[in-house]
Amino acid sequence: MTGVQTCALPIFRQLRWLPYVEIAVVTLFILIGFTGFQFIRNSERQGIWVGMAKETAHQLGTPLSSLMGWLELLKDRFHGQSDQEILTDMGTDLQRLNQVAQRFSKIGSGVTLIPLPSKDLIQPVVQYVRRRIPHWNKKISIKVENEENPLILANLELFEWALENLLKNAIDANDKPDGQILIRVTSHSDYVSIEVEDNGRVIAVRDRKNIFRPGWSSKKRGWGLGLSLTQRIVEEYHGGKITVQSAPGKGTVFRIRLQNAARGARP
């Protein structure tokens, strides 16, 4: 009898761990299920986002083509100088709308990245925003520091969209009579840094974790998608990184790190 008890002791000791093993297995299954659910939900959200973007581009395409055709007919019919100036402005706006449609069409598609001079990526956006500032009843200067003009591996349409969102965000946050925005481009050994710095309102510490979240906005108007879209363009489509720093008396700095095309290394 003693021998049987002696043999049973190790079995009893092992059985003591059985509830813990069962709990661990159940916990593992719960974690796997939760992870799968999160993946499915994110995939659905991604699908909705991509679907809306592509449908928007598709819906804009037909009327834009029609308007461009009518514009050419008007140019042939009206030859006065003032008429031609008006038609030229209309053509510029139509090109802008077509560019917006092209941006939406690239969401969810395979994006081609090519080496581009940083000046070619930044200057057109700066010029466009500068022309729009008076229409927004703002007085803000935009300065660019880009002496090296490094090559960046980027997609022109999408990067311009991201930079435009950052500039508009800086303008909205600036309520000073002498608003200033500085775009600083610096080349590093394995990446290119693009900083958008402004002297407007700082971002509260409690809000910094939310600024890239879709739908979040500190403004009364707007959809809260600009910074979220910018982060998606930089990190998902360009394989880069975007961060933010904000402090009283120092303003706010959004910093983008992208691949240096001249070095061929990732940020």
mmCIF file of C-alpha atoms in Angstrom:
data_model
loop_
_atom_site.group_PDB
_atom_site.id
_atom_site.type_symbol
_atom_site.label_atom_id
_atom_site.label_comp_id
_atom_site.label_asym_id
_atom_site.label_seq_id
_atom_site.Cartn_x
_atom_site.Cartn_y
_atom_site.Cartn_z
ATOM 1 C CA MET A 1 0.000 0.000 0.000
ATOM 2 C CA THR A 2 2.845 2.293 0.828
ATOM 3 C CA GLY A 3 4.368 1.610 -2.585
ATOM 4 C CA VAL A 4 1.105 2.583 -4.334
ATOM 5 C CA GLN A 5 0.924 5.848 -2.353
ATOM 6 C CA THR A 6 4.534 6.601 -3.226
ATOM 7 C CA CYS A 7 3.812 6.116 -6.955
ATOM 8 C CA ALA A 8 0.649 8.234 -6.761
ATOM 9 C CA LEU A 9 2.383 11.252 -5.198
ATOM 10 C CA PRO A 10 4.038 12.457 -8.447
ATOM 11 C CA ILE A 11 0.721 12.080 -10.260
ATOM 12 C CA PHE A 12 -1.050 14.186 -7.629
ATOM 13 C CA ARG A 13 1.655 16.822 -7.875
ATOM 14 C CA GLN A 14 1.197 16.947 -11.649
ATOM 15 C CA LEU A 15 -2.581 17.131 -11.298
ATOM 16 C CA ARG A 16 -2.188 20.209 -9.122
ATOM 17 C CA TRP A 17 -0.870 22.068 -12.174
ATOM 18 C CA LEU A 18 -3.757 20.975 -14.385
ATOM 19 C CA PRO A 19 -6.087 23.928 -13.541
ATOM 20 C CA TYR A 20 -3.257 26.365 -14.291
ATOM 21 C CA VAL A 21 -2.534 24.657 -17.593
ATOM 22 C CA GLU A 22 -6.238 24.794 -18.494
ATOM 23 C CA ILE A 23 -6.403 28.492 -17.608
ATOM 24 C CA ALA A 24 -3.296 29.194 -19.698
ATOM 25 C CA VAL A 25 -4.746 27.330 -22.696
ATOM 26 C CA VAL A 26 -8.085 29.124 -22.415
ATOM 27 C CA THR A 27 -6.292 32.476 -22.096
ATOM 28 C CA LEU A 28 -4.222 31.673 -25.176
ATOM 29 C CA PHE A 29 -7.360 30.865 -27.182
ATOM 30 C CA ILE A 30 -8.981 34.117 -26.009
ATOM 31 C CA LEU A 31 -5.907 36.110 -27.065
ATOM 32 C CA ILE A 32 -5.842 34.396 -30.462
ATOM 33 C CA GLY A 33 -9.554 35.072 -30.920
ATOM 34 C CA PHE A 34 -9.195 38.723 -29.896
ATOM 35 C CA THR A 35 -6.225 39.195 -32.223
ATOM 36 C CA GLY A 36 -8.167 37.639 -35.087
ATOM 37 C CA PHE A 37 -11.167 39.850 -34.369
ATOM 38 C CA GLN A 38 -8.970 42.964 -34.343
ATOM 39 C CA PHE A 39 -7.382 41.913 -37.628
ATOM 40 C CA ILE A 40 -10.778 41.361 -39.250
ATOM 41 C CA ARG A 41 -12.089 44.691 -37.956
ATOM 42 C CA ASN A 42 -9.017 46.559 -39.192
ATOM 43 C CA SER A 43 -9.301 44.833 -42.564
ATOM 44 C CA GLU A 44 -12.955 45.871 -42.847
ATOM 45 C CA ARG A 45 -12.059 49.431 -41.879
ATOM 46 C CA GLN A 46 -9.267 49.447 -44.445
ATOM 47 C CA GLY A 47 -11.631 48.092 -47.078
ATOM 48 C CA ILE A 48 -14.228 50.784 -46.374
ATOM 49 C CA TRP A 49 -11.554 53.500 -46.499
ATOM 50 C CA VAL A 50 -10.137 52.258 -49.802
ATOM 51 C CA GLY A 51 -13.601 51.733 -51.285
ATOM 52 C CA MET A 52 -14.724 55.267 -50.452
ATOM 53 C CA ALA A 53 -11.512 56.743 -51.877
ATOM 54 C CA LYS A 54 -11.773 54.844 -55.156
ATOM 55 C CA GLU A 55 -15.498 55.550 -55.514
ATOM 56 C CA THR A 56 -14.846 59.260 -54.948
ATOM 57 C CA ALA A 57 -12.163 59.264 -57.654
ATOM 58 C CA HIS A 58 -14.498 57.406 -60.022
ATOM 59 C CA GLN A 59 -17.418 59.775 -59.420
ATOM 60 C CA LEU A 60 -15.219 62.838 -59.963
ATOM 61 C CA GLY A 61 -13.710 61.524 -63.195
ATOM 62 C CA THR A 62 -16.726 61.839 -65.509
ATOM 63 C CA PRO A 63 -17.824 65.425 -64.680
ATOM 64 C CA LEU A 64 -14.209 66.598 -64.715
ATOM 65 C CA SER A 65 -13.677 65.254 -68.224
ATOM 66 C CA SER A 66 -16.877 66.943 -69.344
ATOM 67 C CA LEU A 67 -15.928 70.277 -67.771
ATOM 68 C CA MET A 68 -12.504 70.192 -69.431
ATOM 69 C CA GLY A 69 -14.178 69.693 -72.800
ATOM 70 C CA TRP A 70 -16.558 72.613 -72.231
ATOM 71 C CA LEU A 71 -13.624 74.769 -71.133
ATOM 72 C CA GLU A 72 -11.841 74.184 -74.437
ATOM 73 C CA LEU A 73 -14.995 75.174 -76.333
ATOM 74 C CA LEU A 74 -15.251 78.389 -74.277
ATOM 75 C CA LYS A 75 -11.619 79.227 -75.051
ATOM 76 C CA ASP A 76 -12.386 78.986 -78.779
ATOM 77 C CA ARG A 77 -15.478 81.182 -78.438
ATOM 78 C CA PHE A 78 -14.268 83.970 -76.129
ATOM 79 C CA HIS A 79 -11.032 85.696 -77.134
ATOM 80 C CA GLY A 80 -11.066 88.826 -74.950
ATOM 81 C CA GLN A 81 -8.170 89.276 -72.563
ATOM 82 C CA SER A 82 -10.376 89.354 -69.458
ATOM 83 C CA ASP A 83 -12.282 86.299 -70.717
ATOM 84 C CA GLN A 84 -9.056 84.385 -71.314
ATOM 85 C CA GLU A 85 -7.815 85.258 -67.806
ATOM 86 C CA ILE A 86 -11.034 83.937 -66.286
ATOM 87 C CA LEU A 87 -10.872 80.780 -68.390
ATOM 88 C CA THR A 88 -7.229 80.269 -67.401
ATOM 89 C CA ASP A 89 -8.191 80.457 -63.715
ATOM 90 C CA MET A 90 -11.005 77.998 -64.353
ATOM 91 C CA GLY A 91 -8.529 75.660 -66.045
ATOM 92 C CA THR A 92 -6.209 75.886 -63.037
ATOM 93 C CA ASP A 93 -9.049 74.963 -60.694
ATOM 94 C CA LEU A 94 -10.038 72.038 -62.916
ATOM 95 C CA GLN A 95 -6.465 70.774 -62.932
ATOM 96 C CA ARG A 96 -6.504 71.011 -59.167
ATOM 97 C CA LEU A 97 -9.699 68.966 -58.962
ATOM 98 C CA ASN A 98 -8.221 66.404 -61.315
ATOM 99 C CA GLN A 99 -5.150 66.183 -59.088
ATOM 100 C CA VAL A 100 -7.378 65.548 -56.062
ATOM 101 C CA ALA A 101 -9.146 62.760 -57.966
ATOM 102 C CA GLN A 102 -5.772 61.221 -58.850
ATOM 103 C CA ARG A 103 -4.801 61.274 -55.188
ATOM 104 C CA PHE A 104 -7.920 59.398 -54.162
ATOM 105 C CA SER A 105 -7.432 56.854 -56.936
ATOM 106 C CA LYS A 106 -4.010 55.910 -55.541
ATOM 107 C CA ILE A 107 -5.382 54.996 -52.083
ATOM 108 C CA GLY A 108 -5.290 51.214 -51.757
ATOM 109 C CA SER A 109 -3.408 50.768 -55.030
ATOM 110 C CA GLY A 110 0.170 49.767 -55.551
ATOM 111 C CA VAL A 111 2.167 52.974 -55.160
ATOM 112 C CA THR A 112 5.344 53.470 -57.180
ATOM 113 C CA LEU A 113 8.140 55.324 -55.385
ATOM 114 C CA ILE A 114 10.764 57.063 -57.513
ATOM 115 C CA PRO A 115 13.773 59.276 -56.663
ATOM 116 C CA LEU A 116 12.648 62.903 -56.669
ATOM 117 C CA PRO A 117 14.438 66.114 -55.669
ATOM 118 C CA SER A 118 12.930 67.352 -52.428
ATOM 119 C CA LYS A 119 12.541 70.820 -53.966
ATOM 120 C CA ASP A 120 10.215 69.406 -56.636
ATOM 121 C CA LEU A 121 8.106 67.795 -53.910
ATOM 122 C CA ILE A 122 7.855 70.830 -51.654
ATOM 123 C CA GLN A 123 7.833 74.012 -53.770
ATOM 124 C CA PRO A 124 4.576 73.358 -55.723
ATOM 125 C CA VAL A 125 2.704 72.727 -52.470
ATOM 126 C CA VAL A 126 4.168 75.831 -50.820
ATOM 127 C CA GLN A 127 3.244 78.001 -53.808
ATOM 128 C CA TYR A 128 -0.315 76.657 -53.842
ATOM 129 C CA VAL A 129 -0.808 77.206 -50.090
ATOM 130 C CA ARG A 130 0.715 80.694 -50.224
ATOM 131 C CA ARG A 131 -1.851 81.731 -52.830
ATOM 132 C CA ARG A 132 -4.661 80.381 -50.645
ATOM 133 C CA ILE A 133 -3.641 82.019 -47.354
ATOM 134 C CA PRO A 134 -5.371 85.407 -48.091
ATOM 135 C CA HIS A 135 -8.622 83.549 -48.875
ATOM 136 C CA TRP A 136 -8.451 82.021 -45.393
ATOM 137 C CA ASN A 137 -8.146 85.500 -43.797
ATOM 138 C CA LYS A 138 -4.709 84.672 -42.445
ATOM 139 C CA LYS A 139 -1.383 86.478 -42.495
ATOM 140 C CA ILE A 140 1.238 83.753 -42.337
ATOM 141 C CA SER A 141 4.657 83.523 -43.940
ATOM 142 C CA ILE A 142 6.063 80.220 -45.175
ATOM 143 C CA LYS A 143 9.822 79.797 -45.372
ATOM 144 C CA VAL A 144 11.718 76.827 -46.807
ATOM 145 C CA GLU A 145 15.252 75.814 -45.805
ATOM 146 C CA ASN A 146 16.496 73.242 -48.290
ATOM 147 C CA GLU A 147 20.050 74.015 -49.339
ATOM 148 C CA GLU A 148 21.097 70.400 -49.980
ATOM 149 C CA ASN A 149 17.966 69.506 -52.006
ATOM 150 C CA PRO A 150 18.391 65.756 -51.308
ATOM 151 C CA LEU A 151 16.754 63.046 -53.383
ATOM 152 C CA ILE A 152 13.771 61.361 -51.738
ATOM 153 C CA LEU A 153 12.190 58.064 -52.723
ATOM 154 C CA ALA A 154 8.562 59.167 -52.922
ATOM 155 C CA ASN A 155 5.292 59.281 -54.829
ATOM 156 C CA LEU A 156 4.694 62.836 -56.027
ATOM 157 C CA GLU A 157 0.896 63.025 -55.731
ATOM 158 C CA LEU A 158 0.621 61.337 -52.346
ATOM 159 C CA PHE A 159 3.533 63.158 -50.729
ATOM 160 C CA GLU A 160 2.195 66.528 -51.891
ATOM 161 C CA TRP A 161 -1.132 65.575 -50.295
ATOM 162 C CA ALA A 162 0.556 64.754 -46.987
ATOM 163 C CA LEU A 163 2.575 67.987 -46.951
ATOM 164 C CA GLU A 164 -0.463 70.047 -47.882
ATOM 165 C CA ASN A 165 -2.362 68.559 -44.934
ATOM 166 C CA LEU A 166 0.472 69.499 -42.566
ATOM 167 C CA LEU A 167 0.596 73.068 -43.872
ATOM 168 C CA LYS A 168 -3.167 73.499 -43.614
ATOM 169 C CA ASN A 169 -3.068 72.100 -40.084
ATOM 170 C CA ALA A 170 -0.346 74.612 -39.154
ATOM 171 C CA ILE A 171 -2.359 77.472 -40.667
ATOM 172 C CA ASP A 172 -5.531 76.456 -38.812
ATOM 173 C CA ALA A 173 -3.618 76.305 -35.530
ATOM 174 C CA ASN A 174 -2.066 79.750 -36.002
ATOM 175 C CA ASP A 175 -4.037 82.682 -34.622
ATOM 176 C CA LYS A 176 -1.130 85.134 -34.286
ATOM 177 C CA PRO A 177 -0.809 88.337 -36.334
ATOM 178 C CA ASP A 178 2.714 87.304 -37.359
ATOM 179 C CA GLY A 179 2.197 83.626 -38.076
ATOM 180 C CA GLN A 180 5.232 81.755 -39.307
ATOM 181 C CA ILE A 181 5.743 78.314 -40.834
ATOM 182 C CA LEU A 182 9.198 76.894 -41.492
ATOM 183 C CA ILE A 183 9.848 73.841 -43.654
ATOM 184 C CA ARG A 184 13.313 72.478 -42.957
ATOM 185 C CA VAL A 185 14.843 69.704 -45.079
ATOM 186 C CA THR A 186 18.024 67.966 -43.909
ATOM 187 C CA SER A 187 19.856 64.981 -45.348
ATOM 188 C CA HIS A 188 21.217 62.287 -43.026
ATOM 189 C CA SER A 189 23.271 59.182 -43.597
ATOM 190 C CA ASP A 190 20.277 56.894 -44.075
ATOM 191 C CA TYR A 191 17.211 59.143 -44.347
ATOM 192 C CA VAL A 192 15.906 62.608 -45.208
ATOM 193 C CA SER A 193 14.159 64.654 -42.534
ATOM 194 C CA ILE A 194 11.381 67.093 -43.444
ATOM 195 C CA GLU A 195 10.197 69.299 -40.587
ATOM 196 C CA VAL A 196 7.113 71.511 -40.627
ATOM 197 C CA GLU A 197 7.421 73.968 -37.750
ATOM 198 C CA ASP A 198 4.914 76.654 -36.772
ATOM 199 C CA ASN A 199 4.523 79.186 -33.967
ATOM 200 C CA GLY A 200 0.809 78.608 -33.473
ATOM 201 C CA ARG A 201 -1.131 76.991 -30.646
ATOM 202 C CA VAL A 202 0.598 74.057 -29.009
ATOM 203 C CA ILE A 203 -0.931 70.594 -28.846
ATOM 204 C CA ALA A 204 -1.988 69.642 -25.336
ATOM 205 C CA VAL A 205 -0.152 66.667 -23.863
ATOM 206 C CA ARG A 206 -3.402 64.742 -23.426
ATOM 207 C CA ASP A 207 -4.203 65.174 -27.128
ATOM 208 C CA ARG A 208 -0.891 64.091 -28.655
ATOM 209 C CA LYS A 209 -1.777 60.406 -28.578
ATOM 210 C CA ASN A 210 -4.990 61.148 -30.511
ATOM 211 C CA ILE A 211 -3.908 63.539 -33.251
ATOM 212 C CA PHE A 212 -3.323 60.736 -35.786
ATOM 213 C CA ARG A 213 -6.507 58.891 -34.856
ATOM 214 C CA PRO A 214 -9.189 59.000 -37.611
ATOM 215 C CA GLY A 215 -12.112 61.247 -36.728
ATOM 216 C CA TRP A 216 -10.333 63.111 -33.915
ATOM 217 C CA SER A 217 -10.085 66.881 -34.226
ATOM 218 C CA SER A 218 -9.598 69.798 -31.865
ATOM 219 C CA LYS A 219 -11.386 72.088 -34.343
ATOM 220 C CA LYS A 220 -15.120 72.707 -34.483
ATOM 221 C CA ARG A 221 -15.136 72.066 -38.224
ATOM 222 C CA GLY A 222 -13.582 69.299 -40.226
ATOM 223 C CA TRP A 223 -13.663 65.521 -40.397
ATOM 224 C CA GLY A 224 -10.494 64.901 -38.410
ATOM 225 C CA LEU A 225 -8.935 62.878 -41.247
ATOM 226 C CA GLY A 226 -6.083 65.125 -42.407
ATOM 227 C CA LEU A 227 -3.370 64.013 -39.984
ATOM 228 C CA SER A 228 -4.578 60.407 -40.041
ATOM 229 C CA LEU A 229 -4.300 60.405 -43.826
ATOM 230 C CA THR A 230 -0.866 62.033 -43.624
ATOM 231 C CA GLN A 231 0.373 59.324 -41.277
ATOM 232 C CA ARG A 232 -1.015 56.634 -43.595
ATOM 233 C CA ILE A 233 0.732 58.171 -46.616
ATOM 234 C CA VAL A 234 4.064 58.551 -44.831
ATOM 235 C CA GLU A 235 4.207 55.242 -42.979
ATOM 236 C CA GLU A 236 2.185 52.786 -45.077
ATOM 237 C CA TYR A 237 2.873 54.022 -48.603
ATOM 238 C CA HIS A 238 6.374 55.448 -48.135
ATOM 239 C CA GLY A 239 7.693 53.233 -45.339
ATOM 240 C CA GLY A 240 8.685 56.340 -43.386
ATOM 241 C CA LYS A 241 7.929 57.758 -39.972
ATOM 242 C CA ILE A 242 6.087 60.859 -38.742
ATOM 243 C CA THR A 243 6.351 62.284 -35.220
ATOM 244 C CA VAL A 244 5.259 65.475 -33.478
ATOM 245 C CA GLN A 245 6.754 67.715 -30.805
ATOM 246 C CA SER A 246 4.872 70.603 -29.237
ATOM 247 C CA ALA A 247 5.813 72.866 -26.340
ATOM 248 C CA PRO A 248 4.747 76.336 -25.091
ATOM 249 C CA GLY A 249 7.012 79.039 -26.455
ATOM 250 C CA LYS A 250 8.514 76.684 -29.044
ATOM 251 C CA GLY A 251 5.517 75.935 -31.231
ATOM 252 C CA THR A 252 4.794 72.628 -32.930
ATOM 253 C CA VAL A 253 7.042 70.554 -35.168
ATOM 254 C CA PHE A 254 5.891 67.670 -37.342
ATOM 255 C CA ARG A 255 8.902 65.634 -38.431
ATOM 256 C CA ILE A 256 8.815 63.247 -41.410
ATOM 257 C CA ARG A 257 11.599 60.757 -42.091
ATOM 258 C CA LEU A 258 11.738 59.243 -45.564
ATOM 259 C CA GLN A 259 14.151 57.088 -47.468
ATOM 260 C CA ASN A 260 17.188 58.876 -48.852
ATOM 261 C CA ALA A 261 17.144 57.882 -52.522
ATOM 262 C CA ALA A 262 20.811 58.770 -52.948
ATOM 263 C CA ARG A 263 21.847 56.356 -50.174
ATOM 264 C CA GLY A 264 19.280 53.600 -50.852
ATOM 265 C CA ALA A 265 18.646 52.987 -47.128
ATOM 266 C CA ARG A 266 15.362 52.953 -45.272
ATOM 267 C CA PRO A 267 14.642 55.406 -42.387
#
